[in-house]
Amino acid sequence: MSELRPPRYLKTLNRVVRARQALGIPAGPSQVLTVPGRKTGKPRRTPMTPFLHDGALYTVAGYPGADWAANARAAGAGTLTRGRRSRQVKIVELNPHEAAPVLRSFAVKVPVGVGFAKRAGLVRDGTPDEFAALAGRLAVFRFEPAE
């Protein structure tokens, strides 16, 4: 499979979500993760849709090699914001074995993410098995309370 790239509309959509959040207006279930850029150190804000799985909060990169995932991996900590509420979080990347059940859950709990993955060609039908098979290709992170 050739290297996947984010769709052209994603930057514009992310700007809209970040602007709404900055005004204190939550945009559906999305939250904005802010981490320092791994090269510049400047704050990088990325909208995402965290979800609960077995009592913990997780998020999944929308495509392999996502820049925000590399920044989150390098930072290990950041800020999650929804509307006017922010909290500091520790960011823990899961290994493929740990990621598979979380990806299965993602397929059920995050329909917007399933649609994104289908349009990107990562999955055909969006079944939990298809998502579990992406373990090791898509970065999966758990958010923990900052210490």
Short mmCIF file of C-alpha atoms in Angstrom, two decimals:
data_model
loop_
_atom_site.label_atom_id
_atom_site.label_comp_id
_atom_site.label_asym_id
_atom_site.label_seq_id
_atom_site.Cartn_x
_atom_site.Cartn_y
_atom_site.Cartn_z
CA MET A 1 0.00 0.00 0.00
CA SER A 2 1.35 3.44 -0.85
CA GLU A 3 1.97 5.99 1.87
CA LEU A 4 -1.26 7.50 3.11
CA ARG A 5 -1.56 11.24 3.40
CA PRO A 6 -4.20 13.25 5.22
CA PRO A 7 -7.04 14.46 3.03
CA ARG A 8 -6.76 18.05 1.79
CA TYR A 9 -9.81 19.19 3.75
CA LEU A 10 -8.32 18.10 7.09
CA LYS A 11 -6.24 21.24 7.74
CA THR A 12 -9.27 23.47 7.18
CA LEU A 13 -11.51 21.28 9.31
CA ASN A 14 -8.91 21.24 12.10
CA ARG A 15 -8.69 25.05 12.00
CA VAL A 16 -12.46 25.32 12.40
CA VAL A 17 -12.49 22.90 15.36
CA ARG A 18 -9.55 24.70 17.03
CA ALA A 19 -11.27 28.08 16.53
CA ARG A 20 -14.52 26.81 18.08
CA GLN A 21 -12.61 25.38 21.02
CA ALA A 22 -10.73 28.67 21.47
CA LEU A 23 -14.10 30.42 21.74
CA GLY A 24 -15.13 27.91 24.38
CA ILE A 25 -17.58 26.13 22.09
CA PRO A 26 -17.17 22.35 22.21
CA ALA A 27 -17.24 20.73 18.78
CA GLY A 28 -19.07 17.45 19.28
CA PRO A 29 -17.00 14.85 21.10
CA SER A 30 -13.72 16.29 19.83
CA GLN A 31 -11.02 17.69 22.07
CA VAL A 32 -7.82 19.51 21.20
CA LEU A 33 -4.49 18.02 22.20
CA THR A 34 -1.67 20.54 22.60
CA VAL A 35 1.92 19.29 22.66
CA PRO A 36 5.24 20.96 21.81
CA GLY A 37 6.45 20.36 18.27
CA ARG A 38 9.35 17.94 18.26
CA LYS A 39 11.49 20.19 16.05
CA THR A 40 10.38 23.74 16.91
CA GLY A 41 9.11 23.31 20.45
CA LYS A 42 6.16 25.55 19.52
CA PRO A 43 2.73 24.43 20.76
CA ARG A 44 0.95 22.24 18.21
CA ARG A 45 -2.82 21.89 18.60
CA THR A 46 -4.59 18.92 17.04
CA PRO A 47 -8.30 18.09 17.25
CA MET A 48 -9.07 14.46 18.01
CA THR A 49 -11.83 12.27 19.38
CA PRO A 50 -10.75 10.55 22.59
CA PHE A 51 -12.92 7.67 23.79
CA LEU A 52 -13.28 5.50 26.86
CA HIS A 53 -12.20 1.87 26.80
CA ASP A 54 -12.13 -0.21 30.00
CA GLY A 55 -12.29 2.96 32.10
CA ALA A 56 -9.32 4.71 30.46
CA LEU A 57 -9.20 7.48 27.82
CA TYR A 58 -7.60 6.68 24.44
CA THR A 59 -7.11 8.19 21.02
CA VAL A 60 -6.07 6.75 17.67
CA ALA A 61 -4.04 8.41 14.91
CA GLY A 62 -6.17 8.81 11.78
CA TYR A 63 -3.45 7.51 9.47
CA PRO A 64 0.04 6.00 9.73
CA GLY A 65 2.84 8.53 10.18
CA ALA A 66 0.63 11.37 11.44
CA ASP A 67 2.77 14.33 12.53
CA TRP A 68 0.72 14.97 15.66
CA ALA A 69 1.35 11.37 16.77
CA ALA A 70 5.12 11.83 16.40
CA ASN A 71 4.89 15.05 18.42
CA ALA A 72 2.79 13.35 21.12
CA ARG A 73 5.21 10.41 21.24
CA ALA A 74 8.18 12.75 21.65
CA ALA A 75 6.48 14.97 24.22
CA GLY A 76 5.00 12.26 26.43
CA ALA A 77 2.68 14.86 27.97
CA GLY A 78 0.32 17.59 26.85
CA THR A 79 -2.94 19.40 27.42
CA LEU A 80 -6.40 18.17 26.43
CA THR A 81 -8.99 20.91 25.93
CA ARG A 82 -12.74 20.71 25.40
CA GLY A 83 -14.46 24.06 25.24
CA ARG A 84 -13.02 26.15 28.08
CA ARG A 85 -11.90 23.18 30.17
CA SER A 86 -8.31 21.99 29.96
CA ARG A 87 -6.36 19.33 31.78
CA GLN A 88 -2.77 18.19 31.74
CA VAL A 89 -2.26 14.60 30.63
CA LYS A 90 0.50 12.06 30.36
CA ILE A 91 0.55 10.45 26.88
CA VAL A 92 1.37 6.74 26.74
CA GLU A 93 1.73 4.94 23.42
CA LEU A 94 0.49 1.35 23.30
CA ASN A 95 2.40 -1.51 21.74
CA PRO A 96 0.56 -3.50 19.00
CA HIS A 97 -0.60 -6.20 21.44
CA GLU A 98 -2.12 -3.58 23.78
CA ALA A 99 -3.50 -1.55 20.86
CA ALA A 100 -5.57 -4.30 19.19
CA PRO A 101 -8.46 -4.40 21.73
CA VAL A 102 -8.51 -0.60 21.89
CA LEU A 103 -8.75 -0.43 18.09
CA ARG A 104 -11.67 -2.91 18.22
CA SER A 105 -13.41 -0.57 20.65
CA PHE A 106 -12.60 2.46 18.46
CA ALA A 107 -14.47 0.82 15.57
CA VAL A 108 -17.64 0.79 17.68
CA LYS A 109 -17.32 4.00 19.72
CA VAL A 110 -15.93 6.54 17.23
CA PRO A 111 -18.06 6.51 14.06
CA VAL A 112 -16.43 9.69 12.74
CA GLY A 113 -13.05 7.94 12.96
CA VAL A 114 -14.41 4.88 11.18
CA GLY A 115 -15.64 7.07 8.33
CA PHE A 116 -12.26 8.80 8.14
CA ALA A 117 -10.46 5.43 7.97
CA LYS A 118 -12.81 4.17 5.26
CA ARG A 119 -12.31 7.29 3.12
CA ALA A 120 -8.54 7.02 3.62
CA GLY A 121 -8.57 3.40 2.44
CA LEU A 122 -7.33 1.98 5.74
CA VAL A 123 -10.38 -0.25 6.16
CA ARG A 124 -13.11 -1.42 3.84
CA ASP A 125 -16.12 -1.99 6.07
CA GLY A 126 -14.96 -0.51 9.38
CA THR A 127 -15.39 -3.71 11.39
CA PRO A 128 -13.68 -4.21 14.75
CA ASP A 129 -11.55 -6.99 13.18
CA GLU A 130 -10.33 -4.64 10.44
CA PHE A 131 -9.31 -2.07 13.03
CA ALA A 132 -7.61 -4.66 15.26
CA ALA A 133 -5.54 -5.66 12.21
CA LEU A 134 -4.19 -2.08 12.08
CA ALA A 135 -2.39 -2.55 15.43
CA GLY A 136 1.21 -1.60 14.82
CA ARG A 137 0.30 0.61 11.83
CA LEU A 138 -1.85 3.21 13.59
CA ALA A 139 -0.54 4.87 16.73
CA VAL A 140 -2.79 4.36 19.75
CA PHE A 141 -2.32 6.49 22.87
CA ARG A 142 -3.74 6.39 26.38
CA PHE A 143 -4.22 9.65 28.25
CA GLU A 144 -3.47 9.49 31.96
CA PRO A 145 -3.75 12.21 34.58
CA ALA A 146 -0.53 14.24 34.79
CA GLU A 147 1.37 13.73 38.01
#
